mmCIF file of C-alpha atoms and ligand atoms in Angstrom:
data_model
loop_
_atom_site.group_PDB
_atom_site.id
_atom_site.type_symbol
_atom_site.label_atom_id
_atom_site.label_comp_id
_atom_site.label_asym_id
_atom_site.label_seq_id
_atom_site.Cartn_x
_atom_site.Cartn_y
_atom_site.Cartn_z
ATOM 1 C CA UNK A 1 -10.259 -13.830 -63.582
ATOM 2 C CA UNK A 2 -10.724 -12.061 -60.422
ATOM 3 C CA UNK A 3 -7.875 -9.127 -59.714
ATOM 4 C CA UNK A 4 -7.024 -8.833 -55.901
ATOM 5 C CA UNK A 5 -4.937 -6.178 -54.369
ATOM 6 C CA UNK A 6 -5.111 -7.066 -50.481
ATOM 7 C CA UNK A 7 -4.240 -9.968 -48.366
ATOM 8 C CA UNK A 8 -7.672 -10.198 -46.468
ATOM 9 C CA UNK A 9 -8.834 -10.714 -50.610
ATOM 10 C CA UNK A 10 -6.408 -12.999 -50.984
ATOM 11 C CA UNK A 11 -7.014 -14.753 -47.813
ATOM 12 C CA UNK A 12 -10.836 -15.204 -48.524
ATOM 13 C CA UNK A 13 -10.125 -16.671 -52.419
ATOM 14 C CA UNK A 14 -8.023 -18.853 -51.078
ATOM 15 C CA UNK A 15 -10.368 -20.329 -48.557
ATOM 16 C CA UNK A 16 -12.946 -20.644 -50.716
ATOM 17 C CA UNK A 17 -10.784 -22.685 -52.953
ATOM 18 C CA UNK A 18 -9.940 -25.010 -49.723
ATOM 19 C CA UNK A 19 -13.101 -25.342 -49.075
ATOM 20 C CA UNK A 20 -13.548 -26.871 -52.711
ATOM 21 C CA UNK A 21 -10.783 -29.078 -51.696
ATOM 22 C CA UNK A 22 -8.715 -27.743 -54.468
ATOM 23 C CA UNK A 23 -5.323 -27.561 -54.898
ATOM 24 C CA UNK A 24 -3.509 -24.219 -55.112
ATOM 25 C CA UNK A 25 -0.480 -23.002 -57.511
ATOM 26 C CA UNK A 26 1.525 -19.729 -57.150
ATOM 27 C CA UNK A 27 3.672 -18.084 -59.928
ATOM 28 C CA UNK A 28 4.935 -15.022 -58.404
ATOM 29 C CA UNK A 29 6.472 -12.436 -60.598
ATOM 30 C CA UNK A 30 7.369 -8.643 -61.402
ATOM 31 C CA UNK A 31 4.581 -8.339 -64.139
ATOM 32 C CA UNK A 32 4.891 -6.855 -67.819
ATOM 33 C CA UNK A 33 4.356 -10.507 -68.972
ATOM 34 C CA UNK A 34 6.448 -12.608 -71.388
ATOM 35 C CA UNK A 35 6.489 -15.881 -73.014
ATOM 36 C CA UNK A 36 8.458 -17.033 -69.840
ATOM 37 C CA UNK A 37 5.895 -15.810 -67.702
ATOM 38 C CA UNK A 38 3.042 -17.459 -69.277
ATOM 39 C CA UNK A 39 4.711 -20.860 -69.570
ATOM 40 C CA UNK A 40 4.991 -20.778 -65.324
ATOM 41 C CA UNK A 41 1.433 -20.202 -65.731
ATOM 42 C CA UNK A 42 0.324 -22.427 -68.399
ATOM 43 C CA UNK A 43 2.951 -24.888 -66.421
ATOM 44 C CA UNK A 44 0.756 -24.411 -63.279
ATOM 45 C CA UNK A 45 -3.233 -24.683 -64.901
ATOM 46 C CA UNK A 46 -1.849 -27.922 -65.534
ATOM 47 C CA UNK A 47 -0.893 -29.321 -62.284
ATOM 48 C CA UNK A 48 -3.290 -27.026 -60.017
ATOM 49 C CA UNK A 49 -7.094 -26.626 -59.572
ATOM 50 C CA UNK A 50 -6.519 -22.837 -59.052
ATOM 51 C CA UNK A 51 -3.387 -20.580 -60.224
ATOM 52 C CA UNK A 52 -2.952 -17.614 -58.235
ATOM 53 C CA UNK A 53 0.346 -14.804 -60.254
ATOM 54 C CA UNK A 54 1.317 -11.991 -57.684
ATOM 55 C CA UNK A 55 2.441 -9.000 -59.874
ATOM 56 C CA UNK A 56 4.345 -6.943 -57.457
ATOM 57 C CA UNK A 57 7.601 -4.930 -58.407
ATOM 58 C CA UNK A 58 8.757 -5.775 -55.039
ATOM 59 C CA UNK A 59 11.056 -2.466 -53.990
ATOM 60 C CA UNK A 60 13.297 -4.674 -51.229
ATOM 61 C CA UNK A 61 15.360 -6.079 -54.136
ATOM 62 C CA UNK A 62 16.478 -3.594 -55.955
ATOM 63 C CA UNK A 63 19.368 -1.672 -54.548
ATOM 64 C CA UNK A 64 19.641 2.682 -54.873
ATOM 65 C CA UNK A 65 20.598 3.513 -58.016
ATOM 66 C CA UNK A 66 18.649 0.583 -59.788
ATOM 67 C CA UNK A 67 15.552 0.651 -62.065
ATOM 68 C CA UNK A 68 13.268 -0.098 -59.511
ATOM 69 C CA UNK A 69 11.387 3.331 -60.304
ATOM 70 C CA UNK A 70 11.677 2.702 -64.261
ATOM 71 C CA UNK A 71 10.725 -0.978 -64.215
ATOM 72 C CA UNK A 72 8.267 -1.529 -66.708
ATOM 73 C CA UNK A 73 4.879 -1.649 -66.101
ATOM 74 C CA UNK A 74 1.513 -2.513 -67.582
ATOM 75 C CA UNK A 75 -1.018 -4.411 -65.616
ATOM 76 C CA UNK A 76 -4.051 -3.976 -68.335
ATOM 77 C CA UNK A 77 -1.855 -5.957 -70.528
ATOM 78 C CA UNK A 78 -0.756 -8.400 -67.739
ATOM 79 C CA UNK A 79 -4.408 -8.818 -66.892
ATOM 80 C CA UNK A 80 -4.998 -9.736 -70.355
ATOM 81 C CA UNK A 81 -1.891 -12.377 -70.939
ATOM 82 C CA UNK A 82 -2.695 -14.048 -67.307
ATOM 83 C CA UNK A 83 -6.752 -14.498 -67.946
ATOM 84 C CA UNK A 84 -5.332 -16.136 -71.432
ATOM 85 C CA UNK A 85 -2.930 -18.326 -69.840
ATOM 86 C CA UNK A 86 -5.659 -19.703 -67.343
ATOM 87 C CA UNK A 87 -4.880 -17.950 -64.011
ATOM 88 C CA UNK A 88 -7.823 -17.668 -62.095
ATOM 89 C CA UNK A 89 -6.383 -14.681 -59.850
ATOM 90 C CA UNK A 90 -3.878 -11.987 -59.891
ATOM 91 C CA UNK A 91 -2.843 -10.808 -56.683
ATOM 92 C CA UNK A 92 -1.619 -7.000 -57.327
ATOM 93 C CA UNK A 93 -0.541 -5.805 -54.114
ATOM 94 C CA UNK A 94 0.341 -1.937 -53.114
ATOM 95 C CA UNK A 95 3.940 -1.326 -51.530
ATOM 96 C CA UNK A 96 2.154 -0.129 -48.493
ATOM 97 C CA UNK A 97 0.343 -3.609 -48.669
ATOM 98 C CA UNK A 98 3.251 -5.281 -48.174
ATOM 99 C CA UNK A 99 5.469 -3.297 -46.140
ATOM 100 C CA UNK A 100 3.016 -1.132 -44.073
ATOM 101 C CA UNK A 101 4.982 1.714 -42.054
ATOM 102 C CA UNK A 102 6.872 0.239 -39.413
ATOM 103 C CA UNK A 103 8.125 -3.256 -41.294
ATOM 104 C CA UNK A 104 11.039 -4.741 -40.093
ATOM 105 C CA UNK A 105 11.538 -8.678 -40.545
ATOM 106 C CA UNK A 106 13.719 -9.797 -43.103
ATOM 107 C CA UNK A 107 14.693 -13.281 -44.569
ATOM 108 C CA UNK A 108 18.343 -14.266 -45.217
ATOM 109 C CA UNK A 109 19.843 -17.383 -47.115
ATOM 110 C CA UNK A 110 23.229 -17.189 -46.499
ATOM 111 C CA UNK A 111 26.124 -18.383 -48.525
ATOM 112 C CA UNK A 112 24.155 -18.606 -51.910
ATOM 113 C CA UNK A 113 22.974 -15.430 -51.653
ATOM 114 C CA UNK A 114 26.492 -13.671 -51.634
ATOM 115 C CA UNK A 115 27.967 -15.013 -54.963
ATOM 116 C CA UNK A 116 26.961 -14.086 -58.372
ATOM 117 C CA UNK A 117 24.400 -11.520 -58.782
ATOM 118 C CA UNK A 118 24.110 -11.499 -54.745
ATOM 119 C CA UNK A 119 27.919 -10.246 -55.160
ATOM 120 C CA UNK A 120 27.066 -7.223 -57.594
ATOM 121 C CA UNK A 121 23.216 -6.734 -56.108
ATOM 122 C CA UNK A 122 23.884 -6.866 -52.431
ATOM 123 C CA UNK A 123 21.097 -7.119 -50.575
ATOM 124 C CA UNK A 124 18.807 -8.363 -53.685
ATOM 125 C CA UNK A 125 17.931 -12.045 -52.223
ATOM 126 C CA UNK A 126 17.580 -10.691 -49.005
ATOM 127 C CA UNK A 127 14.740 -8.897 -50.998
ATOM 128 C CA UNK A 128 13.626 -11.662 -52.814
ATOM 129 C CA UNK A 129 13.594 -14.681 -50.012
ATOM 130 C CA UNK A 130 11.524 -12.365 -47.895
ATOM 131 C CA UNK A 131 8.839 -11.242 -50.668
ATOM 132 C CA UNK A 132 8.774 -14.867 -51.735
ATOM 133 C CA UNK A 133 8.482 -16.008 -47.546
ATOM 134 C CA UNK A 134 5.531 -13.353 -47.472
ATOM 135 C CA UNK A 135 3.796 -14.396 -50.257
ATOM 136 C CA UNK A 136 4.131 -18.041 -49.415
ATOM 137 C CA UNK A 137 2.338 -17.116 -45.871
ATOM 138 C CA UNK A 138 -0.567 -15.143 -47.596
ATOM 139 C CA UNK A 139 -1.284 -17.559 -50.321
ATOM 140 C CA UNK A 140 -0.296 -20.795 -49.100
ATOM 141 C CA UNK A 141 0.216 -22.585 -52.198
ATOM 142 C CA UNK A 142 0.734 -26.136 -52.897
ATOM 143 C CA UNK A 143 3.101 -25.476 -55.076
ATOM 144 C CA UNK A 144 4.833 -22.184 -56.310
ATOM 145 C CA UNK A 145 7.100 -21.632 -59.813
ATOM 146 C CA UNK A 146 9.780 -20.177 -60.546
ATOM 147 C CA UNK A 147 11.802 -20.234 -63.936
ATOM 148 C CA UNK A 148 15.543 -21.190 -64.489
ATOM 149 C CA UNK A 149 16.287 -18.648 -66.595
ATOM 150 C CA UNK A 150 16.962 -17.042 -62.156
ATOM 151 C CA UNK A 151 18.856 -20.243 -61.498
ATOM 152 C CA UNK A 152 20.698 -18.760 -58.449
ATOM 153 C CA UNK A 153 17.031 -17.248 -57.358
ATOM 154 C CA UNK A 154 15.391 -21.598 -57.885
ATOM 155 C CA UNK A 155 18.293 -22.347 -55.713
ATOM 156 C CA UNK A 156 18.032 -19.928 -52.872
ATOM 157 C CA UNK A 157 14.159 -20.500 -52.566
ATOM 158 C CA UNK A 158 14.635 -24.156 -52.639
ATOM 159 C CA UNK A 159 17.019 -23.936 -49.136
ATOM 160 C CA UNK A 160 14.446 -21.435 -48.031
ATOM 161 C CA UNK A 161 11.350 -23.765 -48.301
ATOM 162 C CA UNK A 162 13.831 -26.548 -47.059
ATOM 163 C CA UNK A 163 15.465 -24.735 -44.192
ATOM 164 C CA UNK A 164 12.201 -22.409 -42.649
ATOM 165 C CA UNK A 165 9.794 -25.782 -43.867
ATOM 166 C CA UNK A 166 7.585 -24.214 -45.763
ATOM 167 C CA UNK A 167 4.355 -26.870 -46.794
ATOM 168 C CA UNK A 168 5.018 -25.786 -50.557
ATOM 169 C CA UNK A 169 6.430 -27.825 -53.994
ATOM 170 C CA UNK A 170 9.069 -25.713 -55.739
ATOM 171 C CA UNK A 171 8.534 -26.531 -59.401
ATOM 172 C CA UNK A 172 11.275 -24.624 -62.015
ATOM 173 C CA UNK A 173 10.717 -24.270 -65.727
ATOM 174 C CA UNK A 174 13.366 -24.377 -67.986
ATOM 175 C CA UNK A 175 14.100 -20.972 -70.132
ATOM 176 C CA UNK A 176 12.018 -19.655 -73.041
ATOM 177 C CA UNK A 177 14.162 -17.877 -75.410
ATOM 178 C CA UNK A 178 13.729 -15.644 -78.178
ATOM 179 C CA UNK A 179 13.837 -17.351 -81.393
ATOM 180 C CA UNK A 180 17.785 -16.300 -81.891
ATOM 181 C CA UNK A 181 18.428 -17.489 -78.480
ATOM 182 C CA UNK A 182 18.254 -14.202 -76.065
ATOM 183 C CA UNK A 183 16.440 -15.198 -72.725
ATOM 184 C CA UNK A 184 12.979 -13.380 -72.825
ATOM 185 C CA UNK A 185 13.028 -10.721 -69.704
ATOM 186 C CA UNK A 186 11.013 -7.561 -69.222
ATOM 187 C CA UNK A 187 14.295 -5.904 -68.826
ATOM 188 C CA UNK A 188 14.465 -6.651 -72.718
ATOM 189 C CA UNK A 189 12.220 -3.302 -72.705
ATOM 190 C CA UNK A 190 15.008 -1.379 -72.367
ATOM 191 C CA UNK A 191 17.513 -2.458 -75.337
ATOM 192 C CA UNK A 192 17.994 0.311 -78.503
ATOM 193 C CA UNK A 193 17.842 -1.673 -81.801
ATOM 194 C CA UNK A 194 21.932 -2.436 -81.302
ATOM 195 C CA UNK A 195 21.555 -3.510 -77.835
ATOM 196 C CA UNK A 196 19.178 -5.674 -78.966
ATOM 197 C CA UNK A 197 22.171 -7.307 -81.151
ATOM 198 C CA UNK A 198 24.766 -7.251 -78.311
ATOM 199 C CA UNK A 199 22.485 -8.845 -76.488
ATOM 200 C CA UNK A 200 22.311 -12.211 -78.330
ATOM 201 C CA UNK A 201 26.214 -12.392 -76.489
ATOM 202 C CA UNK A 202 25.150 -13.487 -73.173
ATOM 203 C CA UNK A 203 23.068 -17.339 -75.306
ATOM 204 C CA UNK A 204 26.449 -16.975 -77.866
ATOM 205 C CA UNK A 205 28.964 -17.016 -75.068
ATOM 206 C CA UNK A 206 27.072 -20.046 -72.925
ATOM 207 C CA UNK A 207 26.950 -21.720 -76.235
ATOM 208 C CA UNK A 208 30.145 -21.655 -76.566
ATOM 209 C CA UNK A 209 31.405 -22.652 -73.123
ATOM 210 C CA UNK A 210 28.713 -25.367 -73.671
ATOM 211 C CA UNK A 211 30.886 -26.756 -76.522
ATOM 212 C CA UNK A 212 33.764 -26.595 -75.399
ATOM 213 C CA UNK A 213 32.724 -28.730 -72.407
ATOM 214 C CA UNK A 214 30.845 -31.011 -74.556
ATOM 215 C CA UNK A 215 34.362 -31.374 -76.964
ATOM 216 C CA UNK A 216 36.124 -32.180 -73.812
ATOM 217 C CA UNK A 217 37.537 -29.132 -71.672
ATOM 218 C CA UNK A 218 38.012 -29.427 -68.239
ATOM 219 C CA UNK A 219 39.662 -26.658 -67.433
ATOM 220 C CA UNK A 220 36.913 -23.927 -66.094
ATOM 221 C CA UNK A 221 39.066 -21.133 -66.598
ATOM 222 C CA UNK A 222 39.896 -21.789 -70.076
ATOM 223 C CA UNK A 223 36.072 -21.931 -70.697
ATOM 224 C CA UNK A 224 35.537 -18.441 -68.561
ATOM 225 C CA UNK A 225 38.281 -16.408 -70.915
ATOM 226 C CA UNK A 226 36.371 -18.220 -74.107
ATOM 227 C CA UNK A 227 33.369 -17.006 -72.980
ATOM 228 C CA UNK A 228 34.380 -13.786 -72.073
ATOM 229 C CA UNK A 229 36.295 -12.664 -75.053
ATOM 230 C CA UNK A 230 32.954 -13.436 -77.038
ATOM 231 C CA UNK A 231 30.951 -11.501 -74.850
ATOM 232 C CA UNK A 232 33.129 -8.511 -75.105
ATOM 233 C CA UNK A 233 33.249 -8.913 -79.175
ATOM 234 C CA UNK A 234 29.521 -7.197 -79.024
ATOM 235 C CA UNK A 235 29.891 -3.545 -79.437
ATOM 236 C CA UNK A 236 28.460 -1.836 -75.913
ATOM 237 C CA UNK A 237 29.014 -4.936 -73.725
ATOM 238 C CA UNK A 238 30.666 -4.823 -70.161
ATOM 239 C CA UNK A 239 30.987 -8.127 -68.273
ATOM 240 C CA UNK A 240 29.755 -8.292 -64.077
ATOM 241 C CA UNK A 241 30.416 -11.566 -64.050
ATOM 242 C CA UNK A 242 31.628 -15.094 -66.607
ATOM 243 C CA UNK A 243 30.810 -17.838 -64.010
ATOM 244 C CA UNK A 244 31.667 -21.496 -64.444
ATOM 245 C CA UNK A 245 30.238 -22.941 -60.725
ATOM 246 C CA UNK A 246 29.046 -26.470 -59.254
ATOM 247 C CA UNK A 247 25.153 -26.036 -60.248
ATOM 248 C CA UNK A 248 24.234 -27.082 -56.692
ATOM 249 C CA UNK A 249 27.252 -24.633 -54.204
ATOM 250 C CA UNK A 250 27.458 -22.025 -56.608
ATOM 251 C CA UNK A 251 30.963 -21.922 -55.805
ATOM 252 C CA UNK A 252 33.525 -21.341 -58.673
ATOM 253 C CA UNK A 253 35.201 -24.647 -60.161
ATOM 254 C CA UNK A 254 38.778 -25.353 -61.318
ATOM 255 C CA UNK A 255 38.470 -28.858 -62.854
ATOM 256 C CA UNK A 256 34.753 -29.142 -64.275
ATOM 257 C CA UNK A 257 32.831 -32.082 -63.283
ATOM 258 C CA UNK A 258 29.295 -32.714 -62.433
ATOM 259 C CA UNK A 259 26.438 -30.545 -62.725
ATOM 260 C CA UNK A 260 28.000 -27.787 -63.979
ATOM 261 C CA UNK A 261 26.378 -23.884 -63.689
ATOM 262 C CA UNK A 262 27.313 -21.278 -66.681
ATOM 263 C CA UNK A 263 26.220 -18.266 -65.724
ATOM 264 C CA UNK A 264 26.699 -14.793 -67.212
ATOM 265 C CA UNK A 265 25.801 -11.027 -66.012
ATOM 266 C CA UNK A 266 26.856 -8.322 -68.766
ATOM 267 C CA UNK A 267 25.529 -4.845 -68.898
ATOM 268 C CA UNK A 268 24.242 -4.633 -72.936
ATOM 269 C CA UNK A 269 24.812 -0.061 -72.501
ATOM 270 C CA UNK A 270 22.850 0.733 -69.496
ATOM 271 C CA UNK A 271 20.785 -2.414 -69.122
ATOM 272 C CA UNK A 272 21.975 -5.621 -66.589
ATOM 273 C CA UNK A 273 21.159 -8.784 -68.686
ATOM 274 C CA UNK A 274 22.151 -12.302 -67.099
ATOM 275 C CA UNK A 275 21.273 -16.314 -68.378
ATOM 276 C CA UNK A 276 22.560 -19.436 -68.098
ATOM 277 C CA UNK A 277 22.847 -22.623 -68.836
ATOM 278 C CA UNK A 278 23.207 -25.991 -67.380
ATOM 279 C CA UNK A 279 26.033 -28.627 -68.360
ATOM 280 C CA UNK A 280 26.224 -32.345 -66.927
ATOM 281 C CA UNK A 281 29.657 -33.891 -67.250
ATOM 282 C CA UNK A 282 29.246 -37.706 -66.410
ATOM 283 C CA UNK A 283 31.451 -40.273 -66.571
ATOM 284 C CA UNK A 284 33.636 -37.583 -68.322
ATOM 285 C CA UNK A 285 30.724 -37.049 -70.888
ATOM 286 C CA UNK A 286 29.166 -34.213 -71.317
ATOM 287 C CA UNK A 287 25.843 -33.054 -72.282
ATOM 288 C CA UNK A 288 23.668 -30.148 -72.207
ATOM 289 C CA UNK A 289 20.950 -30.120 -69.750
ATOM 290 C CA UNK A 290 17.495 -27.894 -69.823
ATOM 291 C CA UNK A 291 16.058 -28.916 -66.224
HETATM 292 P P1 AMP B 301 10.303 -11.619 -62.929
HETATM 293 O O1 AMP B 301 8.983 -11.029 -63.272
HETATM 294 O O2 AMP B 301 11.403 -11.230 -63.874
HETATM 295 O O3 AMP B 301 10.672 -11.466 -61.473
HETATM 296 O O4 AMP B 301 10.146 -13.180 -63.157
HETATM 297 C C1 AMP B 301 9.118 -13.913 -62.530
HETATM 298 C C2 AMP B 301 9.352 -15.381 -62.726
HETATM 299 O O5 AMP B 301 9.412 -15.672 -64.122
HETATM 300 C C3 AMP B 301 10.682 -15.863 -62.130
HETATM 301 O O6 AMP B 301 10.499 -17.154 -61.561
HETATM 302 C C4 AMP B 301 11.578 -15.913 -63.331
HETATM 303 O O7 AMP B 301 12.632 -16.840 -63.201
HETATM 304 C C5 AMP B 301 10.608 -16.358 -64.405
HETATM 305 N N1 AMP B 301 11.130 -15.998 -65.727
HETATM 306 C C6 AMP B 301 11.530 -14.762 -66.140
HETATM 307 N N2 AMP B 301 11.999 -14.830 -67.400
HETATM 308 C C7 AMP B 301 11.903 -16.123 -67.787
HETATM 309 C C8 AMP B 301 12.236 -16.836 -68.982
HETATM 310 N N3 AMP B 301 12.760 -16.233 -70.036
HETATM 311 N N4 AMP B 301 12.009 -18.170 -69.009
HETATM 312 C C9 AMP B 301 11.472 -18.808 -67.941
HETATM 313 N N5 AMP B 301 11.140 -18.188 -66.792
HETATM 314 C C10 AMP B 301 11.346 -16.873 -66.716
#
């Protein structure tokens, strides 16, 4: 596995690999590797000739007073988990790399980018569309993956791709748990051995408002104050947001119908933990849904 840190390096791989005639996948991420990580990557050996994972703690989407300084790092490791997943390059970029002295252009999605997380992390996909925009220039993938476990994040970068017409595939992977149920996230790092437990709120509370959907409630507010009052059962837990939304607006429902977006952001002590989970309510039937 070959480890680049420029975009000339990146520039030449990649040619090399068109030269082949092979096709190219991208899994771009903030590194210290997990399970969800490696299925992206094990997702894209499979459909690609070459996988290319950027590891880049990308500073434009974290906000002041965010962990963007304590984010966990560990590229040995990373090198490790990729090369056993079947990537055939990391791209590791500097921040001077990426934003040299003097950078100035910036990519916006509007409207999705202002509810949810974009609402308590402003400026975040501002951060993350224009990483993502930069990295689909340098590596020009066929297809690039991102997981669902950052459903609002699949969403923006699909109207990105869509709206600037980027040549690239978006393909999302549904979200690998722990075995009790708590999404797997490098932020996971962080949690004390009690955290750990409060954290197992955010999968119990989508559970639940899965169920109740699934038993027959319609009314999204109802399902919100369920979900909420078991989140807030968890010693240490503090809620940013309990979001029942239409999967494809993002914007908040009354009645629920259709694809249907439960979303959570709770703060387990110091730490900002969010999931989700996906309901489809057809026909007035409802069932849960992992894609
Ligand atoms: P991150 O390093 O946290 O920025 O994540 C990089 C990519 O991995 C993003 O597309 C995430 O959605 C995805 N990802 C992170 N955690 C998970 C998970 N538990 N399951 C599936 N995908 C994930």
């Amino acid at each position: 596995m070959e480890v680049l840190t420029t975009i000339a390096a990146v520039r030449e791989f990649v040619e090399g690999a068109r030269k082949r005639g092979q096709s190219i996948g991208l899994v771009p991420t903030m590194g210290y590797l997990h399970e969800g990580h490696l299925t992206l990557a094990r997702t894209a050996r499979e459909q690609n000739d070459v996988v290319i994972m950027s590891i880049f703690v990308n500073p434009t989407q974290f906000g002041p007073g965010e962990d963007l300084e304590r984010y966990p790092r560990d590229l040995e490791r990373d090198k490790r988990l990729a090369a056993a997943a079947g990537v055939d390059a990391i791209f590791a970029p500097s921040v001077e790399e990426m934003y040299p002295s003097g950078y100035a252009t910036y990519v916006q999605v509007e409207g999705l980018s202002d509810v949810l997380c974009g609402a308590s992390r402003p400026g975040h996909f501002r951060g993350v569309a224009t990483v993502v925009s930069k990295l689909f220039n340098i590596v020009q993938p066929d297809r690039a993956y991102f997981g669902l476990k950052d459903y609002q994040q699949a969403v923006i970068i699909k109207r990105l791709v869509r709206d600037l017409n980027f040549p690239v595939e978006i393909i999302t992977v549904p979200t690998v748990r722990e075995q009790d149920g708590l999404a797997m996230s490098s932020r996971n790092k962080y949690l004390s051995p009690e955290e750990r437990r409060s954290a197992l709120s955010l999968y119990r509370a989508l559970q639940l408002g899965t169920r109740l959907i699934v038993e027959g409630e319609r009314n999204a507010a109802v399902v919100r104050e369920a979900m909420t009052r078991e989140i807030l059962s968890y010693p240490d837990t503090r809620i940013d947001y309990v979001a029942v939304n239409d999967a494809a607006t993002l914007e908040p429902l009354d009645a629920i119908r259709g694809r249907v977006l439960l979303a959570v952001a709770v703060w387990v002590g110091g730490t900002r933990l969010i999931d989700n989970m996906i309901v489809e309510v057809k026909d007035d039937v409802a069932h849960h849904d992992e894609k």
